[in-house]
Coordinates of C-alpha atoms in Angstrom, one line a residue:
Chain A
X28 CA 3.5 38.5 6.6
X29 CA 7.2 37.9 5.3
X30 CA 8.9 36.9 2.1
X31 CA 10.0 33.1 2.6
X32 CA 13.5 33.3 2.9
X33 CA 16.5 31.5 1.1
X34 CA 17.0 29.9 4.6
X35 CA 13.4 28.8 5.7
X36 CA 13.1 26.8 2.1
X37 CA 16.7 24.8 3.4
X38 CA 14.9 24.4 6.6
X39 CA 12.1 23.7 5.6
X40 CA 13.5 20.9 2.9
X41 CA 16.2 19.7 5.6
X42 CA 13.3 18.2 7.6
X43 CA 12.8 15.7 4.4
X44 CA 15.6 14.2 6.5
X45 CA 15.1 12.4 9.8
X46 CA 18.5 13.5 10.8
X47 CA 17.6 16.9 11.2
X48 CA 13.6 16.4 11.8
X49 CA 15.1 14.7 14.9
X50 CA 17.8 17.8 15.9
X51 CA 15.0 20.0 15.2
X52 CA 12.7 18.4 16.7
X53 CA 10.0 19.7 13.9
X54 CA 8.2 18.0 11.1
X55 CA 6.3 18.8 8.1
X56 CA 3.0 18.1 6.9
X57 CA 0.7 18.9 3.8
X58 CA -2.2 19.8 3.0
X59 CA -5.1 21.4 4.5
X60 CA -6.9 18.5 6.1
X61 CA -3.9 16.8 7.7
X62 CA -2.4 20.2 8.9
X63 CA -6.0 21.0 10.8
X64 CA -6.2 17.1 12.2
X65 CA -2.9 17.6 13.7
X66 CA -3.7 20.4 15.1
X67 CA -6.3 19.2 16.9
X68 CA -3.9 16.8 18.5
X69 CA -1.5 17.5 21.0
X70 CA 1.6 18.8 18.4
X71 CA 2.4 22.5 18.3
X72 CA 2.0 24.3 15.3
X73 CA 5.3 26.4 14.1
X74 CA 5.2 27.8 10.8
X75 CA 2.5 27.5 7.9
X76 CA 2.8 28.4 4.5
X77 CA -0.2 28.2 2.0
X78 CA -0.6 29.4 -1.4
X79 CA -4.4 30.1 -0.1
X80 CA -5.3 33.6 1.9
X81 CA -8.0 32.8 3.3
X82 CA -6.8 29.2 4.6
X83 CA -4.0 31.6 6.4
X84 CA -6.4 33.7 7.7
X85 CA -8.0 31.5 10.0
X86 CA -8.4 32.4 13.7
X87 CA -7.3 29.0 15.1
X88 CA -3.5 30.5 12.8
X89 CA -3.5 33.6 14.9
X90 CA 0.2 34.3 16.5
X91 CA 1.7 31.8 14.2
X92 CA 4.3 32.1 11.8
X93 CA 2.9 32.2 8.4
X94 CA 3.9 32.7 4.5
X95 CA 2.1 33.7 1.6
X96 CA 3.8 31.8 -1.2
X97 CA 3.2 31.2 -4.5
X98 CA 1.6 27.3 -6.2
X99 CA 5.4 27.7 -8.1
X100 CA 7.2 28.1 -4.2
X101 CA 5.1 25.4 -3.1
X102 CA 6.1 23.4 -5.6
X103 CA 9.8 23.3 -5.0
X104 CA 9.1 22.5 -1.2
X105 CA 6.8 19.8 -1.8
X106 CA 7.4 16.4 -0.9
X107 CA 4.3 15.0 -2.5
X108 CA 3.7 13.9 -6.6
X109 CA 0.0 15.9 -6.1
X110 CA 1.2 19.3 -4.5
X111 CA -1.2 20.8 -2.0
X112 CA -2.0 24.3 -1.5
X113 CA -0.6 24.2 2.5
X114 CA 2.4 22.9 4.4
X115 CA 3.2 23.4 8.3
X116 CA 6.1 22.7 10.3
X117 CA 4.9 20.9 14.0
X118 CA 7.2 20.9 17.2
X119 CA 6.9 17.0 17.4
X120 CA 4.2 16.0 20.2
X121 CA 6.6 14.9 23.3
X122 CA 6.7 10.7 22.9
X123 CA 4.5 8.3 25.2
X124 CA 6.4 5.2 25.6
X125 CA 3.6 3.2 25.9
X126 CA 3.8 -0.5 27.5
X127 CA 0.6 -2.8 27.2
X128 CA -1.0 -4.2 30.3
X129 CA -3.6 -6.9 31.2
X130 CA -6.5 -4.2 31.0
X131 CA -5.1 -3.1 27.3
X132 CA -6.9 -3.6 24.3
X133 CA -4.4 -4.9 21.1
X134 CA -1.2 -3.4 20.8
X135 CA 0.6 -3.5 17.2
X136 CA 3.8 -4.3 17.3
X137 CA 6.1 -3.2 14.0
X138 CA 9.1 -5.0 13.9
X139 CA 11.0 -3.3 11.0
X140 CA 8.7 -2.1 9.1
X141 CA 11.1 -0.2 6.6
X142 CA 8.2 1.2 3.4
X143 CA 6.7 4.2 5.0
X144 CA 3.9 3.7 2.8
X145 CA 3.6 0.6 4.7
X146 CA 4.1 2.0 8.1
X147 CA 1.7 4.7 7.3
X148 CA -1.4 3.0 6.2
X149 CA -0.8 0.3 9.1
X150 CA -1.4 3.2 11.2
X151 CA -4.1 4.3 9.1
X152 CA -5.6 0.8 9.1
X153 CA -5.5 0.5 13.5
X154 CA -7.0 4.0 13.8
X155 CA -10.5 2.2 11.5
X156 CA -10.3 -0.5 13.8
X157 CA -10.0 1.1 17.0
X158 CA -6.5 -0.5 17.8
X159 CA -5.0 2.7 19.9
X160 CA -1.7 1.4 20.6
X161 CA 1.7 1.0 18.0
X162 CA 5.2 0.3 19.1
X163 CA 7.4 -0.1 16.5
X164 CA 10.8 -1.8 17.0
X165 CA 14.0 1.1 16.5
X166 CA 14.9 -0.2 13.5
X167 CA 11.2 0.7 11.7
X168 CA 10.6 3.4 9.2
X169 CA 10.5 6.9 10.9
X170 CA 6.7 8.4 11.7
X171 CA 7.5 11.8 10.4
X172 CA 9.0 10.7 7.2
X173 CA 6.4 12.6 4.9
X174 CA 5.3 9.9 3.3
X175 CA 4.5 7.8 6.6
X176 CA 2.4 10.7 7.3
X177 CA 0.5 10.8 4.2
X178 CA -0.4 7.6 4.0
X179 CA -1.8 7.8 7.7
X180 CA -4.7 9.9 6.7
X181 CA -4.8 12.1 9.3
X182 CA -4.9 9.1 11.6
X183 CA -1.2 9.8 13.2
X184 CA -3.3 12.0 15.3
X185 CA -5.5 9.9 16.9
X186 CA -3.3 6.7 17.4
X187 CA -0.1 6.8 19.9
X188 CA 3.0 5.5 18.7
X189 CA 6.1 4.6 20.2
X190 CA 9.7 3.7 19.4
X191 CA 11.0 1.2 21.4
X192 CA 14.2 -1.0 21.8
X193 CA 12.5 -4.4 21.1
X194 CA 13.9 -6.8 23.9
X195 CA 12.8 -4.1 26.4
X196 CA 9.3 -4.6 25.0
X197 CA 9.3 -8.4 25.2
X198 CA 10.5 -9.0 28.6
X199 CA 8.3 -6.7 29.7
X200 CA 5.0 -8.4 27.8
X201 CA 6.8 -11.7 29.8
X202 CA 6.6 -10.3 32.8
X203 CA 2.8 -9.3 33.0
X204 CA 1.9 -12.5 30.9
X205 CA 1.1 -11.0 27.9
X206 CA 0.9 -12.9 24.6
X207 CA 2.1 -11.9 21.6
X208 CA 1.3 -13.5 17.8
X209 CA 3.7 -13.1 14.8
X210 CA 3.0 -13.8 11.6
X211 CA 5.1 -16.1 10.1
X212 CA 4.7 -18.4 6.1
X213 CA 4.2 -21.4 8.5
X214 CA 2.1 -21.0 11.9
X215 CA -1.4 -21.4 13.0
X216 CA -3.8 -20.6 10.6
X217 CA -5.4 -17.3 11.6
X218 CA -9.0 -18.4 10.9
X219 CA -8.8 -20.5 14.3
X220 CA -6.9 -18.6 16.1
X221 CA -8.9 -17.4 19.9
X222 CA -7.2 -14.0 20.5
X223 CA -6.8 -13.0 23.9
X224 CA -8.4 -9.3 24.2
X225 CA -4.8 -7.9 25.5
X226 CA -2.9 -9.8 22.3
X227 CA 0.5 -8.2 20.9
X228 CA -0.2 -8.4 17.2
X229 CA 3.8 -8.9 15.4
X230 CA 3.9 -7.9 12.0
X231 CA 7.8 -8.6 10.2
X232 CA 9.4 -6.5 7.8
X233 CA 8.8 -6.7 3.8
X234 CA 11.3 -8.6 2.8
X235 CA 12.8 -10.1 5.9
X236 CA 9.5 -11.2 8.4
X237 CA 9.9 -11.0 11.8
X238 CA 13.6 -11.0 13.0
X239 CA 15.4 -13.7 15.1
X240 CA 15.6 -10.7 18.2
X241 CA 12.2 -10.9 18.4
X242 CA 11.2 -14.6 17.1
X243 CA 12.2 -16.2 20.5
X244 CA 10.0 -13.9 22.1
X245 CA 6.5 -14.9 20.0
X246 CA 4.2 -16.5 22.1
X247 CA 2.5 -18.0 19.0
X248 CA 3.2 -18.2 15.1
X249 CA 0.4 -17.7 13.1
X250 CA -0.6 -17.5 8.8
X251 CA -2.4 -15.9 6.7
X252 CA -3.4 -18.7 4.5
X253 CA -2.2 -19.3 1.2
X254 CA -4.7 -20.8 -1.5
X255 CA -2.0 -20.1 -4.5
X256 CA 1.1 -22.6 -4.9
X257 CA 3.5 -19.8 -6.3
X258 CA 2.9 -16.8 -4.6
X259 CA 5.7 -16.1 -2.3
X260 CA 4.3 -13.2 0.5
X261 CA 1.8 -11.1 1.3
X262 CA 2.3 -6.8 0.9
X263 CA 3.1 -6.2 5.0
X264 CA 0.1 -3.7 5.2
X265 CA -2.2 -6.4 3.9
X266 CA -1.0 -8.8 6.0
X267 CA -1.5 -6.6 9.2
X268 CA -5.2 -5.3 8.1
X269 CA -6.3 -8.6 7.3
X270 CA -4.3 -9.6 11.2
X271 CA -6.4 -6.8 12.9
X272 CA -9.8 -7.9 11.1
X273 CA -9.4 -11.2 12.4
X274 CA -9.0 -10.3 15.9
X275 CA -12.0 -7.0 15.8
X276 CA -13.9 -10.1 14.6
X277 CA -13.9 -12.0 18.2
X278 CA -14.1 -8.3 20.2
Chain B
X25 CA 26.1 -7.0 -28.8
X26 CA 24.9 -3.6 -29.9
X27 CA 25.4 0.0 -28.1
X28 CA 21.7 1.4 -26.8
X29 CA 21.1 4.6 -29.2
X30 CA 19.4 7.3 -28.4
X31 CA 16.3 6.2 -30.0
X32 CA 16.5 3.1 -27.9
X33 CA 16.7 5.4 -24.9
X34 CA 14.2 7.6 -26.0
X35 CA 11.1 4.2 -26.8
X36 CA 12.1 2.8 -23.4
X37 CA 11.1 6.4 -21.7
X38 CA 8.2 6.3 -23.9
X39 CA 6.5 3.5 -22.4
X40 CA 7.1 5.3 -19.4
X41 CA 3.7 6.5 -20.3
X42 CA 0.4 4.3 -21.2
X43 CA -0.5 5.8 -24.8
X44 CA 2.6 4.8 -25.8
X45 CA 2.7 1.3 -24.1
X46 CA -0.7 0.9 -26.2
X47 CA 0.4 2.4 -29.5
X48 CA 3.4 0.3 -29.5
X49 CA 2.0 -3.0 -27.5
X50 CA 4.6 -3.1 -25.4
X51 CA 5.6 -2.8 -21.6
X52 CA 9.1 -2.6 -19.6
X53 CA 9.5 -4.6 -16.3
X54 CA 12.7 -3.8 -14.0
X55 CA 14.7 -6.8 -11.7
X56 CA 16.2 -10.3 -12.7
X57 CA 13.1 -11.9 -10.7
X58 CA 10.4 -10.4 -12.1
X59 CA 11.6 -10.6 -15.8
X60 CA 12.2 -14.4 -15.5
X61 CA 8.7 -15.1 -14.2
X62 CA 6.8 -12.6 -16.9
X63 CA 9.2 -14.7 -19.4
X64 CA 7.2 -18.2 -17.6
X65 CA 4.0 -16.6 -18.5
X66 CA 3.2 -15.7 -22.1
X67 CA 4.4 -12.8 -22.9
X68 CA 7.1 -12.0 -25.3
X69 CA 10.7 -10.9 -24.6
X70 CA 11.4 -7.9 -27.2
X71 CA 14.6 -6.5 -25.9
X72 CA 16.9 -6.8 -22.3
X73 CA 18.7 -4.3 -21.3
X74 CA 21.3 -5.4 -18.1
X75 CA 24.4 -4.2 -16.4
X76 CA 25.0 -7.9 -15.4
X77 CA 26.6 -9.8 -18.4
X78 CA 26.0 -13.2 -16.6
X79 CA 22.5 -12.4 -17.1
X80 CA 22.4 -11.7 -20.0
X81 CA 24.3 -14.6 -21.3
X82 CA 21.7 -16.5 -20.0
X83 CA 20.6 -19.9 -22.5
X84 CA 17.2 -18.4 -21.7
X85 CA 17.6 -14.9 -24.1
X86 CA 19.5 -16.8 -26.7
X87 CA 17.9 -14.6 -30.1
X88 CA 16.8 -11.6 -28.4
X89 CA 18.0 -8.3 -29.0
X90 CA 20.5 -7.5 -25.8
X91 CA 22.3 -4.5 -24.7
X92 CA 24.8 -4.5 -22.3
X93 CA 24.6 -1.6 -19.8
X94 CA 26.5 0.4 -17.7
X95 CA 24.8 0.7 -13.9
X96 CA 25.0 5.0 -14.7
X97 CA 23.0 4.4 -18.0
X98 CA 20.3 2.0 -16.1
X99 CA 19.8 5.6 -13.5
X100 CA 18.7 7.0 -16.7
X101 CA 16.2 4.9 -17.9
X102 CA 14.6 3.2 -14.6
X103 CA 11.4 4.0 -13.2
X104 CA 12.5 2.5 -10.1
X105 CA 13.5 4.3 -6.8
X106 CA 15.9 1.5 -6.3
X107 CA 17.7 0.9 -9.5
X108 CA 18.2 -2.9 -10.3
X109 CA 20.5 -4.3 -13.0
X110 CA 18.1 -5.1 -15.9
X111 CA 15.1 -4.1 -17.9
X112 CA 13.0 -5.9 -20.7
X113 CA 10.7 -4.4 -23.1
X114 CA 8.0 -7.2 -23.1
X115 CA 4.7 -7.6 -26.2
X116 CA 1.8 -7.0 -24.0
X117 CA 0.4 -10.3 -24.0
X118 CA -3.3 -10.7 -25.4
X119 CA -6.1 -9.9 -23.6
X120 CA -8.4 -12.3 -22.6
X121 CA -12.1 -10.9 -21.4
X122 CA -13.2 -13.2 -18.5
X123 CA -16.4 -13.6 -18.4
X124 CA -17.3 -15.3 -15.0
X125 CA -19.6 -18.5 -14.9
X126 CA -21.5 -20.1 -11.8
X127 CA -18.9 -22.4 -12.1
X128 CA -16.0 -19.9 -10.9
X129 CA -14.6 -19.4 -7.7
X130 CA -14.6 -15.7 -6.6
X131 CA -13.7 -12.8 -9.4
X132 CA -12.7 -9.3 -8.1
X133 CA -13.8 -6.5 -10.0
X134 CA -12.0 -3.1 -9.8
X135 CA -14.2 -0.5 -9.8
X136 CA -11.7 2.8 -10.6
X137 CA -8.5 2.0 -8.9
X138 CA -6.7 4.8 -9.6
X139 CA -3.2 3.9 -7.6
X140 CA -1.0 2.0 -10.0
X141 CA 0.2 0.5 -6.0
X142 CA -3.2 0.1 -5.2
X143 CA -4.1 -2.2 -7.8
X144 CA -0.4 -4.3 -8.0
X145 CA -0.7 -5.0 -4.5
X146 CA -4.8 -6.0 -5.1
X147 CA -3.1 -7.9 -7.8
X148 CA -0.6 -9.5 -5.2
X149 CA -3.2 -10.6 -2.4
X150 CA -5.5 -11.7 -4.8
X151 CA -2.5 -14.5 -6.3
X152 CA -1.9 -15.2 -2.5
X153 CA -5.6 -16.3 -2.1
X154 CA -5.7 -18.4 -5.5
X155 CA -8.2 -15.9 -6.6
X156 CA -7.6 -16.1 -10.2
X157 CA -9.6 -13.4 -12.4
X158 CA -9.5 -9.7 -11.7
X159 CA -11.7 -7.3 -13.8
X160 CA -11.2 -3.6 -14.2
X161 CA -13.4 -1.0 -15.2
X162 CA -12.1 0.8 -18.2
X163 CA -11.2 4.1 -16.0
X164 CA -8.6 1.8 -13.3
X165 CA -4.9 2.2 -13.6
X166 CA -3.4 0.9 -16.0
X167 CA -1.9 -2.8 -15.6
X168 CA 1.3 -2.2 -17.5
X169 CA 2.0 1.1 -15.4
X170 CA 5.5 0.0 -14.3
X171 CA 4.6 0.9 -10.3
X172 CA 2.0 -1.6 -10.9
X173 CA 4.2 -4.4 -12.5
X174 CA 6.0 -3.5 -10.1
X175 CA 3.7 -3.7 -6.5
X176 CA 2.1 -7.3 -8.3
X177 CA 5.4 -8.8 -6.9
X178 CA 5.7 -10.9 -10.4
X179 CA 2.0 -12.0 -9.3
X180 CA 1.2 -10.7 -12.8
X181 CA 2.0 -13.1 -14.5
X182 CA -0.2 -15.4 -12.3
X183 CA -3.7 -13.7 -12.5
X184 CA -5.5 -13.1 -15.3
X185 CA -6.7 -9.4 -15.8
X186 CA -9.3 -8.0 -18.3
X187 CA -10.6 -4.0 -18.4
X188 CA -14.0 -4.2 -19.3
X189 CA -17.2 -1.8 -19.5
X190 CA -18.5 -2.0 -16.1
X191 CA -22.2 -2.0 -17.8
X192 CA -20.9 -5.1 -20.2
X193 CA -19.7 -6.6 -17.3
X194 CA -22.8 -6.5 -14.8
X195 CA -25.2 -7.0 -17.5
X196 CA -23.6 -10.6 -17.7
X197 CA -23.5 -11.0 -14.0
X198 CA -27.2 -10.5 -14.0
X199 CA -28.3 -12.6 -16.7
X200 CA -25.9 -15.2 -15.5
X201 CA -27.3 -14.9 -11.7
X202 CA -24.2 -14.0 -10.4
X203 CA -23.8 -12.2 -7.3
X204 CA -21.4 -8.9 -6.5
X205 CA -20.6 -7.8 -3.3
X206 CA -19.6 -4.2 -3.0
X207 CA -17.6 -2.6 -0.1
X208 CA -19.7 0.2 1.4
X209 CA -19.4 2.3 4.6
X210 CA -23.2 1.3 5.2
X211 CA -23.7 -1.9 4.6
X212 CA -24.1 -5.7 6.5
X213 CA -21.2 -6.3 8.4
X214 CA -18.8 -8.4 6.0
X215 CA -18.4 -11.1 9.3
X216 CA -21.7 -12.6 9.3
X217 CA -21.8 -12.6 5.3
X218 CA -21.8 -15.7 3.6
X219 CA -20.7 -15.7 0.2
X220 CA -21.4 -17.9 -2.7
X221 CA -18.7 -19.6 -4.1
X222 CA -19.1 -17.5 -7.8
X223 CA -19.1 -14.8 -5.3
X224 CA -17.7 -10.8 -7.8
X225 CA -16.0 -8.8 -5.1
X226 CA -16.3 -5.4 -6.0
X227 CA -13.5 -2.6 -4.7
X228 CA -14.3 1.3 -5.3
X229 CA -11.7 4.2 -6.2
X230 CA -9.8 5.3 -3.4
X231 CA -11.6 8.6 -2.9
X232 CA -14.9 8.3 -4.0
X233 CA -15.8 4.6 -3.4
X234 CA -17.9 2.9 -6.2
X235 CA -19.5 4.8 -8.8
X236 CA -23.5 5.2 -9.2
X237 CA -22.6 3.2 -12.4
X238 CA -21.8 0.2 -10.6
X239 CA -23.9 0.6 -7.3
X240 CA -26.9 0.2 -8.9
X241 CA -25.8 -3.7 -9.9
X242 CA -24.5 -4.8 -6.8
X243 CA -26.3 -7.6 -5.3
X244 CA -25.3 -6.7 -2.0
X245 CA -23.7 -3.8 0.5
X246 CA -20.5 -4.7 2.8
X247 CA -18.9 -2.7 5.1
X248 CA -15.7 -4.0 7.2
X249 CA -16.9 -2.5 10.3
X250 CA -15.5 0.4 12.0
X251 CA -14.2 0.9 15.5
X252 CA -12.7 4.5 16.0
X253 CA -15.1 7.1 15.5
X254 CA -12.9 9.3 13.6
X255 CA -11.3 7.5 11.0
X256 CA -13.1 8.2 7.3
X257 CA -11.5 5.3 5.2
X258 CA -9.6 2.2 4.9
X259 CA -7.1 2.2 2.0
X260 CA -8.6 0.6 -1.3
X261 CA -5.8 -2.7 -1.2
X262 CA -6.2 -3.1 2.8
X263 CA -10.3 -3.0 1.9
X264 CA -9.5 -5.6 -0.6
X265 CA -7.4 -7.7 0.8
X266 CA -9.8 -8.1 4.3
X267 CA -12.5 -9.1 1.9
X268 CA -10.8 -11.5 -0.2
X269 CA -9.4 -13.4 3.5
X270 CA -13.4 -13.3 4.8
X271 CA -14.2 -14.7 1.2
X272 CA -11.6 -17.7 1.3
X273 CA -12.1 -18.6 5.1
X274 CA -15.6 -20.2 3.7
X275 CA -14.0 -22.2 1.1

């Protein structure tokens, strides 16, 4: 094994930016657990570094490039608060634009979802609830942010996820019939709400909701509703699990 | 108005961190929004610290001690990713232990939150749904944590939160013949539950779910059913917040 070099740390802390995650076409996860899921998926495995031997001697590591570094190196690479002991670079998987049909369980549909946090633990949220299928409009947080990944728990693995130009998406749920539900401060109350089994589920960004682009295309406006007089929103992830729950509930 | 000294500087940092807040009773919140609507609730305005001279010329802050700040100077001092223009030191307000009756709607009860976002946005959906008393078990995170202040959305001020001895806490629910309903991976299916209106909603810690402590109280296991076959956990808040909507949809 090599000494980390002076210019694998820049490259290494140059995919913090999606800029060059996307020239590269590499991105960075932590942590042993999230390293092995994705692995296990269909992303390539480029470099690892771990402060821990014997997590580097694996035989599933063999032929890789891999680091010995110290918990002090790890620490400046780090993008977490709670610094793990392992970090890899992946080759990102090759991207499945993915367009619902009839036959299709839910799809979510992010339509600026700008917190990775947010992003993250929507995905994390679909993958408990079986919901296989995320587009998220061009304009949403970025999937390999490290934080986005973090929060999906390993679940960016098992859930495909797409970005796509949102009008695209639309006319094409128009043309095979498909109906989509947004949530909006004044729709349809959720609780009677009959899903159809092939429903595009719309959830808005944080601060803005759902944006005119893709208003006009909502087959139906629904609510979460709201038993308080001064609250003004609902958190975005919230408002998506408690979405999803609704419609598992009738499938 | 005075110049902020470096003593000034150095209190606000302090209550960066939650022995201080405590020693000192006091708490920061950051933004123009959130300070008004913490200034509608009952607690105290100590100091107000903004780079926005409108603001602080406000009728509103007429008495209070007020410095005048450059937007360099607010960097410094914000715990905030995205700097706003003021800060006020606020007198925790007093704490009031709620102690539910048969005559409450639903109370959640926090059984070691640990994420300061966690419990803010747990904090948030729980204003949304007019669910008005949270509880937290001594070891949660810490209300006046400024990422919780923060993730409550100025819902904060709205809710009324005690920490409590989880022991204390269920002893009363008992003799009162109160029922809790815990979140569990094993447990009845949380759609065909039907909840009593006095209904405690219990949420475990983000890792290790709710603690023997409290198990041994709860009236009854709920699990928010699963769909993948891979996925380990929902986060804590996204838990929450699907239990508090399946709550409210029966009243």
């Amino acid at each position: 094994m090599e000494a980390l070099s002076k210019n694998k740390v820049k490259f290494i802390n140059s995919l913090k930016i999606k800029k060059y995650r996307s020239k590269n076409n590499a991105f960075v996860a932590e942590g042993e657990k999230i390293i092995l899921d994705i692995i296990k998926s269909n992303a390539q495995l480029l470099t690892l570094l771990s402060s821990d031997i014997s997590f580097l001697e694996l035989a599933i590591f063999k032929g890789v490039e891999k680091f010995k570094i110290s918990a002090q190196e790890m620490r400046k690479i780090s993008s977490l608060k709670t610094v793990t002991s392992s970090l890899a670079i992946f080759q990102m998987p090759e991207k499945i634009e993915f367009r619902p049909t009839q036959n299709n369980s839910a799809t979510i549909f992010c339509d600026g979802i700008q917190n990775p946090g947010n992003l993250g633990t929507i995905i994390r949220t679909a993958d408990w609830f079986g919901i296989q299928n995320i587009v998220c409009s061009n304009k949403s947080a970025d999937l390999y942010n490290p934080k986005t990944i973090q929060s999906t728990m390993g679940a960016i693995t098992r859930v495909n996820i797409s970005y796509q130009d949102s009008s695209t998406f639309f006319e094409h749920l128009q043309q095979e019939n498909i109906s989509s539900f947004g949530a909006f401060l004044y729709g349809e109350t959720i609780y009677d709400i009959k899903f159809p089994k092939s429903a595009v589920l719309v959830i808005g960004n944080e601060g803005k909701g759902i944006s005119k682009e893709v208003e006009k295309y909502i087959t139906k406006k629904i609510t979460i509703p709201k038993f308080g007089n001064k609250a003004e929103s609902l958190n975005a992830a919230i408002a998506a699990g408690i979405i999803m729950s609704e419609y598992k509930r009738q499938f």
